[in-house]
GROMACS .gro file of C-alpha atoms in nm:
model
  134
    1UNK     CA    1   7.588   0.961   3.046
    2UNK     CA    2   7.364   0.847   3.278
    3UNK     CA    3   7.361   0.897   3.678
    4UNK     CA    4   7.505   0.628   3.864
    5UNK     CA    5   7.232   0.419   4.099
    6UNK     CA    6   7.414   0.358   4.365
    7UNK     CA    7   7.637   0.546   4.509
    8UNK     CA    8   7.757   0.436   4.848
    9UNK     CA    9   7.990   0.154   4.796
   10UNK     CA   10   7.980  -0.123   5.015
   11UNK     CA   11   7.595  -0.150   4.961
   12UNK     CA   12   7.508  -0.493   4.930
   13UNK     CA   13   7.174  -0.422   5.061
   14UNK     CA   14   6.902  -0.430   4.889
   15UNK     CA   15   6.858  -0.008   5.056
   16UNK     CA   16   6.949   0.295   4.804
   17UNK     CA   17   7.119   0.523   4.906
   18UNK     CA   18   6.857   0.741   4.986
   19UNK     CA   19   6.766   0.448   5.243
   20UNK     CA   20   7.115   0.461   5.437
   21UNK     CA   21   7.127   0.806   5.416
   22UNK     CA   22   6.832   0.887   5.606
   23UNK     CA   23   6.904   0.585   5.883
   24UNK     CA   24   7.235   0.622   5.940
   25UNK     CA   25   7.197   1.072   5.880
   26UNK     CA   26   6.830   1.168   5.870
   27UNK     CA   27   6.557   1.246   5.647
   28UNK     CA   28   6.691   1.605   5.642
   29UNK     CA   29   7.034   1.598   5.605
   30UNK     CA   30   6.910   1.340   5.199
   31UNK     CA   31   6.742   1.662   5.107
   32UNK     CA   32   7.054   1.902   5.175
   33UNK     CA   33   7.278   1.628   4.979
   34UNK     CA   34   7.059   1.638   4.689
   35UNK     CA   35   7.082   2.009   4.631
   36UNK     CA   36   7.420   1.943   4.681
   37UNK     CA   37   7.382   1.756   4.372
   38UNK     CA   38   7.262   1.938   4.157
   39UNK     CA   39   7.536   2.180   4.238
   40UNK     CA   40   7.813   1.895   4.217
   41UNK     CA   41   8.112   1.989   3.967
   42UNK     CA   42   8.407   1.733   3.999
   43UNK     CA   43   8.253   1.471   4.254
   44UNK     CA   44   8.542   1.409   4.445
   45UNK     CA   45   8.407   1.546   4.764
   46UNK     CA   46   8.124   1.364   4.692
   47UNK     CA   47   8.247   1.019   4.653
   48UNK     CA   48   8.479   1.103   4.969
   49UNK     CA   49   8.116   1.073   5.136
   50UNK     CA   50   7.963   0.824   5.021
   51UNK     CA   51   8.314   0.652   5.124
   52UNK     CA   52   8.321   0.771   5.483
   53UNK     CA   53   7.913   0.657   5.462
   54UNK     CA   54   7.953   0.330   5.263
   55UNK     CA   55   8.249   0.235   5.523
   56UNK     CA   56   8.015   0.311   5.821
   57UNK     CA   57   7.769   0.137   5.692
   58UNK     CA   58   7.893  -0.218   5.627
   59UNK     CA   59   8.099  -0.208   5.955
   60UNK     CA   60   7.712  -0.190   6.101
   61UNK     CA   61   7.532  -0.455   5.889
   62UNK     CA   62   7.792  -0.673   5.990
   63UNK     CA   63   7.813  -0.782   6.360
   64UNK     CA   64   8.169  -1.000   6.227
   65UNK     CA   65   8.403  -0.697   6.110
   66UNK     CA   66   8.226  -0.465   6.441
   67UNK     CA   67   8.357  -0.719   6.699
   68UNK     CA   68   8.708  -0.711   6.487
   69UNK     CA   69   8.785  -0.364   6.515
   70UNK     CA   70   8.587  -0.336   6.927
   71UNK     CA   71   8.894  -0.564   6.925
   72UNK     CA   72   9.106  -0.431   6.776
   73UNK     CA   73   9.214  -0.084   6.933
   74UNK     CA   74   9.498  -0.018   6.627
   75UNK     CA   75   9.256  -0.099   6.306
   76UNK     CA   76   8.991   0.089   6.534
   77UNK     CA   77   9.183   0.384   6.414
   78UNK     CA   78   9.288   0.339   6.159
   79UNK     CA   79   8.998   0.323   6.044
   80UNK     CA   80   8.854   0.630   6.240
   81UNK     CA   81   9.178   0.808   6.092
   82UNK     CA   82   9.118   0.742   5.759
   83UNK     CA   83   8.731   0.811   5.790
   84UNK     CA   84   8.824   1.168   5.972
   85UNK     CA   85   9.083   1.276   5.659
   86UNK     CA   86   8.842   1.216   5.406
   87UNK     CA   87   8.624   1.449   5.579
   88UNK     CA   88   8.833   1.684   5.663
   89UNK     CA   89   8.931   1.704   5.299
   90UNK     CA   90   8.623   1.819   5.244
   91UNK     CA   91   8.602   2.051   5.472
   92UNK     CA   92   8.951   2.140   5.234
   93UNK     CA   93   8.710   2.105   4.901
   94UNK     CA   94   8.462   2.362   5.048
   95UNK     CA   95   8.667   2.548   5.178
   96UNK     CA   96   8.864   2.656   4.883
   97UNK     CA   97   8.602   2.630   4.642
   98UNK     CA   98   8.361   2.887   4.881
   99UNK     CA   99   8.059   2.739   4.895
  100UNK     CA  100   7.926   3.009   4.989
  101UNK     CA  101   7.647   3.071   4.845
  102UNK     CA  102   7.518   2.732   4.792
  103UNK     CA  103   7.247   2.608   4.970
  104UNK     CA  104   7.462   2.445   5.226
  105UNK     CA  105   7.583   2.825   5.375
  106UNK     CA  106   7.275   2.995   5.285
  107UNK     CA  107   7.209   3.150   5.630
  108UNK     CA  108   6.797   3.073   5.565
  109UNK     CA  109   6.856   2.760   5.455
  110UNK     CA  110   6.844   2.397   5.699
  111UNK     CA  111   7.176   2.325   5.944
  112UNK     CA  112   7.291   2.669   5.745
  113UNK     CA  113   7.485   2.816   6.094
  114UNK     CA  114   7.537   2.419   6.296
  115UNK     CA  115   7.764   2.254   6.111
  116UNK     CA  116   8.110   2.340   6.336
  117UNK     CA  117   8.424   2.221   6.170
  118UNK     CA  118   8.539   1.895   6.083
  119UNK     CA  119   8.759   1.634   6.417
  120UNK     CA  120   9.055   1.699   6.292
  121UNK     CA  121   9.284   1.316   6.290
  122UNK     CA  122   9.571   1.317   6.544
  123UNK     CA  123   9.812   1.186   6.310
  124UNK     CA  124   9.828   1.087   5.890
  125UNK     CA  125  10.053   0.957   5.697
  126UNK     CA  126   9.977   1.213   5.332
  127UNK     CA  127  10.183   1.493   5.363
  128UNK     CA  128   9.924   1.675   5.303
  129UNK     CA  129   9.790   1.636   5.611
  130UNK     CA  130  10.110   1.769   5.811
  131UNK     CA  131   9.910   2.115   5.734
  132UNK     CA  132   9.660   2.075   5.976
  133UNK     CA  133   9.654   2.278   6.215
  134UNK     CA  134   9.618   2.133   6.606
   0.00000   0.00000   0.00000
């Protein structure tokens, strides 16, 4: 099976995934993602992460979307909650698979100890969110 050329959804620009990640998060994060790519098993967390990046990229590239979100606090909060939910699900998978031996958490690896816990959304419609700590 061939690898997808682009994994970030809503990318209707000429920018590659690499360019988008570097613009949003920096070159060092792209290197971490490449290291994690080699350890990928199902790709669910990667898809959710790229969805988050795609949402952020789409809003940053479209001033109409940005204005709409600024003018509609409810809609903006729904987007933020959805992004936080995806990030929290990624964190759950990370803990469940115990990536402690991977480059993500190796003591000498870049960012080994600099990733704090992800923010917890205040509310979520899904049943799996009911167990989130306050």
